[in-house]
Coordinates of C-alpha atoms in Angstrom, one line a residue:
X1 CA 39.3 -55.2 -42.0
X2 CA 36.5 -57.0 -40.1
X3 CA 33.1 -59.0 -40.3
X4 CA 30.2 -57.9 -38.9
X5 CA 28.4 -61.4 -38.5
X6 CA 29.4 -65.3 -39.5
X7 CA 27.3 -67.8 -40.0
X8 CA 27.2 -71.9 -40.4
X9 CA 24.4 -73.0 -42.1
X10 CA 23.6 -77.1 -43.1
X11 CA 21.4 -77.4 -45.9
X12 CA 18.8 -80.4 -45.3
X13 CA 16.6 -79.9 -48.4
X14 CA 13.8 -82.7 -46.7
X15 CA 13.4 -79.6 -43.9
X16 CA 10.4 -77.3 -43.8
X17 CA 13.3 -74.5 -43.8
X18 CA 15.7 -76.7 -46.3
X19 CA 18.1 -75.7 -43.7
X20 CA 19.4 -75.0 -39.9
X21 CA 21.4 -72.6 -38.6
X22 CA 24.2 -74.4 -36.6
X23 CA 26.4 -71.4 -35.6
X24 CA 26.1 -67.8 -35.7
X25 CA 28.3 -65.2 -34.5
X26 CA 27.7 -61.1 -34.3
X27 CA 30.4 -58.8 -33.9
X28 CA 28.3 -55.8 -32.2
X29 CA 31.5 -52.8 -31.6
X30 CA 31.5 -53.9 -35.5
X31 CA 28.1 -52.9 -36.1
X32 CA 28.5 -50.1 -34.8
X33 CA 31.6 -49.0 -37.1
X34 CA 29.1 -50.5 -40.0
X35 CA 26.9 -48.1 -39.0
X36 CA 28.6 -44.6 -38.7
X37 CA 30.8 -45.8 -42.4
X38 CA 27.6 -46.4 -44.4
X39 CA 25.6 -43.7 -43.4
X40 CA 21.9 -44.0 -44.5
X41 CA 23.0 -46.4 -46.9
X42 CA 23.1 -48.6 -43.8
X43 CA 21.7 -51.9 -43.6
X44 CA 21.5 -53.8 -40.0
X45 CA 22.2 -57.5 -39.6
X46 CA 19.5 -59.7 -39.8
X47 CA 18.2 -62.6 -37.1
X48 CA 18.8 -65.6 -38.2
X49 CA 15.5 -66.7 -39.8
X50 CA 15.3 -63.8 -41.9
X51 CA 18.9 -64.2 -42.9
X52 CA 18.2 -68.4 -43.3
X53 CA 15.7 -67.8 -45.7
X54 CA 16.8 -64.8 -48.0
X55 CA 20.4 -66.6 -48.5
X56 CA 18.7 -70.2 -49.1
X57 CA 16.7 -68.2 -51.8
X58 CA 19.7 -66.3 -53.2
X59 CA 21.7 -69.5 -53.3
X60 CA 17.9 -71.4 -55.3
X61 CA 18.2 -74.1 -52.6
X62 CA 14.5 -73.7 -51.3
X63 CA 12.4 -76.4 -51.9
X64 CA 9.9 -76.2 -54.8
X65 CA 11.8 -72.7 -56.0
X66 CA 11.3 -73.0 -59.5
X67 CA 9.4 -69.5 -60.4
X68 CA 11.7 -66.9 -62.0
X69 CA 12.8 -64.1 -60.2
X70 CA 14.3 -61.2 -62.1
X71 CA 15.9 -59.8 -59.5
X72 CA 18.1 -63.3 -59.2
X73 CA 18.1 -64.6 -62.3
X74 CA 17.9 -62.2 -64.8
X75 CA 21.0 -62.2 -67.6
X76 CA 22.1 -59.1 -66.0
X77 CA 22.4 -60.7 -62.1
X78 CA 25.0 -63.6 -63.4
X79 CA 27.2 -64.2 -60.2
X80 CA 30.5 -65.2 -60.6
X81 CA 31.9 -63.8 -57.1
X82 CA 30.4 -65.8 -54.3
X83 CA 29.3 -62.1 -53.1
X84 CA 25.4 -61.7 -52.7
X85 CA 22.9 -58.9 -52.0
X86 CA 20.5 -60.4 -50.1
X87 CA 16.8 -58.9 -49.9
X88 CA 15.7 -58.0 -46.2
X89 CA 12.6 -56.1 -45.2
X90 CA 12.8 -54.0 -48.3
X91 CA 16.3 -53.4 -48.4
X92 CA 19.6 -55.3 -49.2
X93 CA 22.0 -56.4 -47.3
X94 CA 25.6 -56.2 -49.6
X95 CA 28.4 -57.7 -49.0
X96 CA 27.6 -61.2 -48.4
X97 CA 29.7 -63.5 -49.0
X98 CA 28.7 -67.2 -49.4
X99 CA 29.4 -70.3 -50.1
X100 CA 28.6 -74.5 -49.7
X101 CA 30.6 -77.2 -49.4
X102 CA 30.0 -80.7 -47.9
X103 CA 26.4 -79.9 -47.4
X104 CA 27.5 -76.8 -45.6
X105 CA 27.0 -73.5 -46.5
X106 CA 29.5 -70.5 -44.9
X107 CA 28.6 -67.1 -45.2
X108 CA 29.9 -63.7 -43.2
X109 CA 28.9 -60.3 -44.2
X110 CA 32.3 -58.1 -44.0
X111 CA 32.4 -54.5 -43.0
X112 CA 32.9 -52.2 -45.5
X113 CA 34.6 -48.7 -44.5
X114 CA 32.5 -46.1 -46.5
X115 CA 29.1 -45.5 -47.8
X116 CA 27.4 -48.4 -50.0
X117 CA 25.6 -45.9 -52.5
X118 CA 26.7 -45.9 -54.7
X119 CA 28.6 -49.8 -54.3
X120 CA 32.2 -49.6 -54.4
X121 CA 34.3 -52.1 -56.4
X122 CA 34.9 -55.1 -55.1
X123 CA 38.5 -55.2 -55.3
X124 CA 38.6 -51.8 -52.8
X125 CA 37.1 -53.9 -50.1
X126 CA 39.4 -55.8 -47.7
X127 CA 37.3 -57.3 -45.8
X128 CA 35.7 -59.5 -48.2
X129 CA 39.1 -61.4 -48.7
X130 CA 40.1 -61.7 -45.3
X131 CA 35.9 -62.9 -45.2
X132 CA 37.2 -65.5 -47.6
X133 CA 40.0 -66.9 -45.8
X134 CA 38.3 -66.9 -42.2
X135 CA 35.3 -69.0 -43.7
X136 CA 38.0 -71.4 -45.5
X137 CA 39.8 -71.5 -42.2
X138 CA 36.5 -72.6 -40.6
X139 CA 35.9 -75.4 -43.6
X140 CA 39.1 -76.7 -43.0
X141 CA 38.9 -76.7 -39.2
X142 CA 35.4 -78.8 -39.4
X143 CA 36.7 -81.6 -41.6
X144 CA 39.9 -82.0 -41.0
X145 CA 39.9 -85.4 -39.9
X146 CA 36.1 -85.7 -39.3
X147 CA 34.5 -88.6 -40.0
X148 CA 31.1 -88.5 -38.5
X149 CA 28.4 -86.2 -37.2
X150 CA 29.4 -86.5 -33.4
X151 CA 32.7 -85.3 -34.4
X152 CA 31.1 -82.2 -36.5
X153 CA 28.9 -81.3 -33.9
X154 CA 32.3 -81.3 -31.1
X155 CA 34.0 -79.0 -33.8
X156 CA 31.5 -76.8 -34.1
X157 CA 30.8 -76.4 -30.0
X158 CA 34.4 -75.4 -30.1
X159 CA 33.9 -72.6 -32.1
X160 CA 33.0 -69.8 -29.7
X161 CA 36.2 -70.2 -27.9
X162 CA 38.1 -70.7 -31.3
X163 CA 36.9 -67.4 -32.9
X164 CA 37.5 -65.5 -29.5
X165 CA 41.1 -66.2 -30.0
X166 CA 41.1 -66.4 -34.0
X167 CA 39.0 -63.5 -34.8
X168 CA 38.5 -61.5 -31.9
X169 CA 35.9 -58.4 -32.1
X170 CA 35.6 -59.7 -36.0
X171 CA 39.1 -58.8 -36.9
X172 CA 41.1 -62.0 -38.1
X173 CA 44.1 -62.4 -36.9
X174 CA 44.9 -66.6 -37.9
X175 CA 42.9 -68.5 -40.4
X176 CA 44.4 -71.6 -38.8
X177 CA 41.8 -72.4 -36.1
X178 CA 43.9 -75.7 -35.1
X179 CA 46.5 -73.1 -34.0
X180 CA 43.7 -71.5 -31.2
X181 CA 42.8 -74.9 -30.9
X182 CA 46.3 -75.6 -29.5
X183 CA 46.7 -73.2 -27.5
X184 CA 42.9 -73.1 -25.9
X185 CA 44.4 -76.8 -24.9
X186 CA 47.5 -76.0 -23.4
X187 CA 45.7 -73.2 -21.5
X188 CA 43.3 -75.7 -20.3
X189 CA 45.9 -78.3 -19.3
X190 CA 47.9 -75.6 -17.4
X191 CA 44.8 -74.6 -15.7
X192 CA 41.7 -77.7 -15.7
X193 CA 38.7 -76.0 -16.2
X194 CA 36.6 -76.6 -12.8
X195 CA 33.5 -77.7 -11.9
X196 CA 31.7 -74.6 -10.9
X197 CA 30.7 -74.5 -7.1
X198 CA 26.7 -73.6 -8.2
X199 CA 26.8 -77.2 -10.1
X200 CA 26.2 -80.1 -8.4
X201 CA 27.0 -82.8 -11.3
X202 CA 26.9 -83.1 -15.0
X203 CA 24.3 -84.6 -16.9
X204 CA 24.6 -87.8 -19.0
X205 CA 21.9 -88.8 -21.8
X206 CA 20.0 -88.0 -24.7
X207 CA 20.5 -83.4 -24.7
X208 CA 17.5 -81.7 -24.8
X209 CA 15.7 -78.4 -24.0
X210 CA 12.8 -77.3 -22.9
X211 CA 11.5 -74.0 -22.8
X212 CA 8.3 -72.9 -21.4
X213 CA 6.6 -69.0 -21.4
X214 CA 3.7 -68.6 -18.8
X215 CA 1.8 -65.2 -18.6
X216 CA -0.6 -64.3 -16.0
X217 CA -2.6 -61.1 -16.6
X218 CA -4.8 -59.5 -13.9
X219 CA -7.7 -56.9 -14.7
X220 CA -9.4 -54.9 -12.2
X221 CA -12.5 -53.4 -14.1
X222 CA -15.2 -51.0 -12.6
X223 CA -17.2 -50.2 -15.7
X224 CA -17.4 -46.3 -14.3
X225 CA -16.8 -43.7 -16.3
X226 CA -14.6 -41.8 -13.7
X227 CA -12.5 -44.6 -12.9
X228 CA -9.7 -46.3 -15.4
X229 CA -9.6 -50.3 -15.5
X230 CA -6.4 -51.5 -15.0
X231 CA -4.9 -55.0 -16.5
X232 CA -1.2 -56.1 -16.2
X233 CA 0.8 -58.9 -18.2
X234 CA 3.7 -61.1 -15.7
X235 CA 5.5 -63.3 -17.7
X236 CA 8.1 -66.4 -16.5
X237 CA 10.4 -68.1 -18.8
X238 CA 11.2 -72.0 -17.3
X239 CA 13.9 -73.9 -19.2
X240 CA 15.4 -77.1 -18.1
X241 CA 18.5 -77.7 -20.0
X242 CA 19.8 -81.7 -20.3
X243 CA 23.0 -80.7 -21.5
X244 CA 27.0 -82.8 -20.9
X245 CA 29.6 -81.1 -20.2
X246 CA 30.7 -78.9 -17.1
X247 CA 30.1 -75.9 -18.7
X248 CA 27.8 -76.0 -22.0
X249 CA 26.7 -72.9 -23.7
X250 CA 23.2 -72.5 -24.4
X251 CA 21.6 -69.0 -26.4
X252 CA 17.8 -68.4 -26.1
X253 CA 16.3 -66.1 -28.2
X254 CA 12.2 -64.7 -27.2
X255 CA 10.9 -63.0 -29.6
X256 CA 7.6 -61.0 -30.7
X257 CA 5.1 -60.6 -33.9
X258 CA 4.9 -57.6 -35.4
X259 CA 2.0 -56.5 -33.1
X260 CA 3.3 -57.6 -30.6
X261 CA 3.2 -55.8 -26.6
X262 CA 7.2 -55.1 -25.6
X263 CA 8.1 -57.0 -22.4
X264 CA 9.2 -55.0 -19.3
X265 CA 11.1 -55.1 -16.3
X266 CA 13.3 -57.8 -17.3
X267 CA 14.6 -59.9 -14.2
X268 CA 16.7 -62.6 -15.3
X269 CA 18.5 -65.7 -13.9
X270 CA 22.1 -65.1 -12.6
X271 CA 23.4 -67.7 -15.0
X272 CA 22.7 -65.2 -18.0
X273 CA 26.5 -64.3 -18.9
X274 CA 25.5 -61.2 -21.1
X275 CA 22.7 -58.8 -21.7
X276 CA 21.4 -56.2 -24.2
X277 CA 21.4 -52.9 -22.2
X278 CA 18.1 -52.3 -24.3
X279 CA 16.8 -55.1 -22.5
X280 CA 17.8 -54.1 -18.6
X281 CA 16.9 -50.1 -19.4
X282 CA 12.8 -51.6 -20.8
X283 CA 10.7 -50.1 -18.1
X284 CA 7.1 -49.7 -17.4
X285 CA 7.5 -47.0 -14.7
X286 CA 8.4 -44.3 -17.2
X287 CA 4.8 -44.0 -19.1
X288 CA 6.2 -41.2 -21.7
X289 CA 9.0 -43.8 -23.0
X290 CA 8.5 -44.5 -26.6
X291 CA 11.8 -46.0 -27.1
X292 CA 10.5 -50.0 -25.4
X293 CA 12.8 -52.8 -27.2
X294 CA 10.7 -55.0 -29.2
X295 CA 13.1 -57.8 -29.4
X296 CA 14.5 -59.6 -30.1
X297 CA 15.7 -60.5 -26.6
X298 CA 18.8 -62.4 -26.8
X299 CA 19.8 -64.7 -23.3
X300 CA 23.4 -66.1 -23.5
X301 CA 23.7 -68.2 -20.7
X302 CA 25.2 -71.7 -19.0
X303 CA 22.4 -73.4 -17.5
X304 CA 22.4 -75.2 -14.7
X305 CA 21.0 -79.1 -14.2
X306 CA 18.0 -78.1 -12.7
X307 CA 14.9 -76.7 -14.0
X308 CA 15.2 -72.9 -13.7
X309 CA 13.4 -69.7 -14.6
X310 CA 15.1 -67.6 -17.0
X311 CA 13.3 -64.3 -16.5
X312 CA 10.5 -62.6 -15.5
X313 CA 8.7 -60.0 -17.5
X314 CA 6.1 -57.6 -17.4
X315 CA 4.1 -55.7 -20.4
X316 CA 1.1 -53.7 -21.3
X317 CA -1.0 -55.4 -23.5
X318 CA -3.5 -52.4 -25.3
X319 CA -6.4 -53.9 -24.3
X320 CA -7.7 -57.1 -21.4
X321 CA -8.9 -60.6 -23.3
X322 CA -12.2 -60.6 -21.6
X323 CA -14.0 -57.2 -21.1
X324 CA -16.9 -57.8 -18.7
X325 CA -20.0 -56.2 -17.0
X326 CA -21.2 -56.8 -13.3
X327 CA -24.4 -55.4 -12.0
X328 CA -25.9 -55.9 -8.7
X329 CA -29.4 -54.3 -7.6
X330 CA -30.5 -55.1 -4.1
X331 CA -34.6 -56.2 -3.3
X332 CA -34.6 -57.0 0.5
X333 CA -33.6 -60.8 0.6
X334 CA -32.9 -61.0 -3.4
X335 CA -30.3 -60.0 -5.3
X336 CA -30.9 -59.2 -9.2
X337 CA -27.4 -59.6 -11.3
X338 CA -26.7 -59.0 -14.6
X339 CA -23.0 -60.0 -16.0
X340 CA -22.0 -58.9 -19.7
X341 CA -19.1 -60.7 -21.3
X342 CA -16.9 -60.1 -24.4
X343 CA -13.8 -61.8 -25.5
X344 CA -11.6 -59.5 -27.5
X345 CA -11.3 -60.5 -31.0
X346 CA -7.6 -60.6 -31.1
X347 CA -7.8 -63.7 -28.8
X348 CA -7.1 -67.5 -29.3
X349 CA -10.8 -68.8 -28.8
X350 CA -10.2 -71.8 -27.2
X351 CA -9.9 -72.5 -23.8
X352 CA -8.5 -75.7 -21.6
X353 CA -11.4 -74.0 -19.5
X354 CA -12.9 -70.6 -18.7
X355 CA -15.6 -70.1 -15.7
X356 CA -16.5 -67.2 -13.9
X357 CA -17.5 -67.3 -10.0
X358 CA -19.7 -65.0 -8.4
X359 CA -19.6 -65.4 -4.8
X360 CA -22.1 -63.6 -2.1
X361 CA -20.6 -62.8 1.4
X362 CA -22.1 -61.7 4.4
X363 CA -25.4 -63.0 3.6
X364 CA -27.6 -65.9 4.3
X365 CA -27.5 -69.1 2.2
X366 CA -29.1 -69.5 -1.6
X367 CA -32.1 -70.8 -1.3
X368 CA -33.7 -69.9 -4.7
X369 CA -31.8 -69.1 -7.9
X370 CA -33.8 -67.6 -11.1
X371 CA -31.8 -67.2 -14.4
X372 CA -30.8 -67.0 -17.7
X373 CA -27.8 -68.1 -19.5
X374 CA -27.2 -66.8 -23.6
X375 CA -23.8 -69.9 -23.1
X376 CA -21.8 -72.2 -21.2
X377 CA -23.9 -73.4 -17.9
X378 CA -24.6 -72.1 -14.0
X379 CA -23.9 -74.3 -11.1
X380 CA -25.1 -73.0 -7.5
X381 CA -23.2 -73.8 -4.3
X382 CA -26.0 -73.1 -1.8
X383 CA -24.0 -73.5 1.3
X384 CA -21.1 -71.4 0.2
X385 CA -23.3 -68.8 -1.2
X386 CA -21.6 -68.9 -4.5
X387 CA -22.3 -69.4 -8.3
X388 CA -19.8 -70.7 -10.7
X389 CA -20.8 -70.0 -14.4
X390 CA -18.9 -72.6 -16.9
X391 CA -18.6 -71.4 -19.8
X392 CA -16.2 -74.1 -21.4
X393 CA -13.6 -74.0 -24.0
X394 CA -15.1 -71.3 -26.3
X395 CA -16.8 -68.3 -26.9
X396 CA -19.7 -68.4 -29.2
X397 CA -19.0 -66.8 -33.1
X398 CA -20.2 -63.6 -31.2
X399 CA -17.7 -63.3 -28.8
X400 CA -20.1 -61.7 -26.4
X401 CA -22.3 -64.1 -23.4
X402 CA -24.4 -62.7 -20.8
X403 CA -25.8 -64.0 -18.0
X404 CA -28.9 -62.6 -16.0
X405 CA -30.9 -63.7 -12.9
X406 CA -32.7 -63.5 -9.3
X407 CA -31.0 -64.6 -6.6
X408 CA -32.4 -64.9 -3.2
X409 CA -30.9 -65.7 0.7
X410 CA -32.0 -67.7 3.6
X411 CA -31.7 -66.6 7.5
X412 CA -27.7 -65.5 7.9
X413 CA -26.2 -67.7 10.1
X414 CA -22.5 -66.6 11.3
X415 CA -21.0 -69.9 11.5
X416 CA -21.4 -71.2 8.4
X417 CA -21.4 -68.2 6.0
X418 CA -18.5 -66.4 3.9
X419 CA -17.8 -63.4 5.6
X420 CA -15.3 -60.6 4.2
X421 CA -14.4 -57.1 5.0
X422 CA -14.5 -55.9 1.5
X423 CA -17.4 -57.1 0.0
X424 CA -20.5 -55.3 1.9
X425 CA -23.2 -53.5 1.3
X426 CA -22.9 -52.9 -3.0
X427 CA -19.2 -54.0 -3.0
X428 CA -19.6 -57.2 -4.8
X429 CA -16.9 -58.7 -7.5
X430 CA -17.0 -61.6 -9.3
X431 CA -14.1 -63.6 -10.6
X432 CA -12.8 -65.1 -14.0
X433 CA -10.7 -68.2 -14.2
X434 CA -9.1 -69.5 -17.6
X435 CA -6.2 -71.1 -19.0
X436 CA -5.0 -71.1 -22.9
X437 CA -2.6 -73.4 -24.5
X438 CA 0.3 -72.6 -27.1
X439 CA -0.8 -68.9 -26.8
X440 CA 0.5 -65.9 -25.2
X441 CA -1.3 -62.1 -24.6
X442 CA 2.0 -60.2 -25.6
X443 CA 2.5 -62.5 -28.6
X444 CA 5.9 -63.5 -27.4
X445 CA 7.4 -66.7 -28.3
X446 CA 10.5 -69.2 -28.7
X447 CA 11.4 -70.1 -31.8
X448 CA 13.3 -73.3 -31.9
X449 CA 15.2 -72.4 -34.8
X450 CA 16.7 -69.7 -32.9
X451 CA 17.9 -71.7 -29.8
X452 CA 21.7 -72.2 -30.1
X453 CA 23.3 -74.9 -28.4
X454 CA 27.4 -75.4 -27.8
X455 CA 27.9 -78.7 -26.6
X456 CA 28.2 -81.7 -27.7
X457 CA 25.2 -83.8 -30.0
X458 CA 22.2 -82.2 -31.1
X459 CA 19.6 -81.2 -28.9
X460 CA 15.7 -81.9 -29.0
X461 CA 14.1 -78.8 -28.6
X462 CA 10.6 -78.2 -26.8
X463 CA 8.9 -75.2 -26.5
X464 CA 5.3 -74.8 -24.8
X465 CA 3.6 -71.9 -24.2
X466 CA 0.0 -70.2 -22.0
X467 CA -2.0 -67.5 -20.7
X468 CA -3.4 -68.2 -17.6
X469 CA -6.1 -65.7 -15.2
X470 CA -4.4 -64.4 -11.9
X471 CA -6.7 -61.6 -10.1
X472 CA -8.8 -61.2 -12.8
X473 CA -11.6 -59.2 -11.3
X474 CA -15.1 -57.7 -12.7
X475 CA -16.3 -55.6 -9.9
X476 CA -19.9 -54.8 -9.4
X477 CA -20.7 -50.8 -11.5
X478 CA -22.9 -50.0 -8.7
X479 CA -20.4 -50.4 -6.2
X480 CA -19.5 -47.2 -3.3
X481 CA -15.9 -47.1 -4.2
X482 CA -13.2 -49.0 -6.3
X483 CA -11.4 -51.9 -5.0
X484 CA -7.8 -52.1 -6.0
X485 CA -5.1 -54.9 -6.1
X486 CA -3.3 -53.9 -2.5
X487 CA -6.9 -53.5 -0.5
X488 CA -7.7 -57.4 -1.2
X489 CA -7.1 -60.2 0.5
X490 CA -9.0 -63.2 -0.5

């Protein structure tokens, strides 16, 4: 007799979602038992989104739900149980059992010891009963003596704690959470829970949390047909948690689209109590690896007061946003330069700003520039020997700009000129700078319906996410050699 997961669900039917997952709970070791006893009649537990919205359909509390379904409310699908088979990604997850009261809605999915095809009776399953009397232990807990929404939302941050001594690893052993209430106080009278060392203070106001995902990729690309371009996704996760309490409990969830590039060489923040081992074993060293984690990747963690980055990531997108062409043909004191542009068509096309610069070392001053530009427009820095092509906040319908020209150099003078080690003779780069807003190259994301909170009041929750250029290099095709990341240094 055990649960696999348990869920706490308030149905607001003026939401986009008609409703918000307040508490969740998954009983992993369970899972696994779940697994081996069903066999390939095996269903795995939903995230909370899909599970939201299948069990809000079920239960014909979505707004605007009025077209017939026959797989719900057919004659022969009357339910008189409280147990549901809920549709999910072409299969069904059964038992669930579920119910509402108060505006609330209680549900657990219990595990049942033995394959589910066909469906055993009902009556042969225990842990749909002892399902039933943890979720009316829950009700009771929660309104016992509440009277408003402050005092809900204190119940329900003591839950973790409650259901670690109530129902631990899923198995119930008293439906009487005041009981573990009890003694969870007498424990913490007997021995005052500190404040930790790491923290200097608590925090007192309005809770909220912020979460931020920045990517950087970097591109080396050579245009050469015996040479590989390279390009590289980093990824930082910044969250600043206005939280009171000593020690609130926070879970952030990232996750990807369906498309979406796995993330890699996941370095987290020491205040993450608990990790996925699929998460620490993602790698990007072993190439032949088909087994990368997807997601989604689950951070349980107490969070400081400061702002803090929750991890770092890498990942391999398949292809680089911008895939560009740089030619360079030398005519005594001119330069003739031809740069081909493309932005892949999986992109966001729009751009806080996006400008390549082409800069000229070891040579004299500009003094005459001849060009053409198919987009965006060319500045000239004579003095610094540089060009800086704007091409502004979007790609034209084509996706592809080009840019072609004449450029020709004064005396040299040493003084004044850029000088570098690299760039001589051929050797000749030029360099792409662009941020984009609300988007990411792997796709990943924070979903603010997934961010659970254990402390008291209920959190505003930001997220903000961008893609910003770092190294991004287009190196000249008639170049001697290849440059790589370690050999610069500008």
């Amino acid at each position: 007799m055990a649960q696999r997961a348990v869920w706490l669900i308030s149905h607001e039917p003026g939401s986009p979602l008609c409703g918000t997952v307040r508490f969740s709970r998954r009983y992993p070791t369970v899972e696994k038992r779940a697994k081996v006893f069903n066999g390939a009649s095996y269903v795995p537990v939903p995230e909370d989104g899909p599970f939201l919205k299948a069990l809000l359909f079920e239960l014909r509390l979505l707004r605007d739900d009025k077209d017939f379904s026959e797989s719900r409310d057919s004659c022969s699908h009357i339910n008189k149980t409280s147990i549901y088979a809920l549709p999910i990604g072409g299969e069904e997850l059964w038992p669930v059992v579920a119910f509402m009261k108060n505006g609330m809605i209680y549900a657990c999915v219990p595990l049942v010891e033995q394959t589910l095809s066909p469906r055993p009776p009902l009556i042969s399953i225990s842990g749909i009963s002892q399902g039933f009397e943890l979720l009316f232990g829950i009700q009771g807990f929660l309104y016992s003596g509440q009277k408003n929404d402050s005092e809900l939302n204190t119940k329900l941050s003591q839950l973790p704690d409650l259901l670690l001594q109530a129902c631990p690893f899923g198995t119930l052993l008293d439906a009487n959470l005041q009981n573990s209430l009890d003694s969870i106080n007498f424990a913490s009278v007997t021995h005052p829970q500190k404040q930790p060392t790491w923290k200097a203070g608590t925090y007192k106001g309005k809770p909220q949390v912020s979460i931020s995902i920045t990517e950087k990729v970097k591109s080396m690309q050579y245009d050469k047909q015996d040479i590989a371009d390279t390009w590289q996704v980093i990824g930082v996760v910044t969250c600043k948690c206005d939280l009171e309490g000593s020690m609130p409990n926070v879970t952030i969830s990232l996750s990807l689209p369906t498309n979406g590039s796995p993330l890699q060489d996941i370095l987290v923040h020491p205040c993450v109590t608990s990790l996925d081992s699929a998460i620490l074993t993602s790698s990007s060293i072993d190439a032949a690896d088909d087994s990368a984690f997807s997601g989604p990747y689950k951070f349980p963690l107490t969070p400081p007061l400061e702002s803090f980055n929750l991890c770092y990531y890498t990942s391999q997108v398949p292809v680089p946003p911008i895939l560009g062409f740089y030619q360079v043909k030398e005519e005594e004191v001119q330069l003739k330069i031809t740069v081909n542009l493309k932005l892949h068509e999986s992109v966001k096309n729009s751009f806080e700003f996006c400008e390549a610069r082409i800069p000229f070392y070891n040579r004299g001053p500009v003094t005459h520039v001849e060009y053409k530009v198919s987009f965006g427009q060319l500045e000239v820095f004579r003095e610094k020997s540089l060009l800086i092509w704007n091409i502004g906040q979007k790609f034209p319908k084509s996706m592809e700009i080009s840019l072609s020209g004449t450029v020709t150099f004064g005396a040299k003078s040493h003084e004044k000129q850029p000088f570098d080690q690299i760039c001589i003779g051929g050797t000749a780069y030029l360099k792409l700078h662009f941020r984009i807003l609300d988007y990411t190259l792997t796709g990943c994301y924070a979903d603010q319906h997934s961010v659970q909170v254990f402390a008291s009041g209920k959190p505003k929750i930001s997220t903000y996410r961008k893609l910003i250029s770092s190294d991004y290099y287009i190196w000249n095709s008639k170049a001697p050699a290849p440059v790589t990341y370690g050999s610069l240094s500008l």
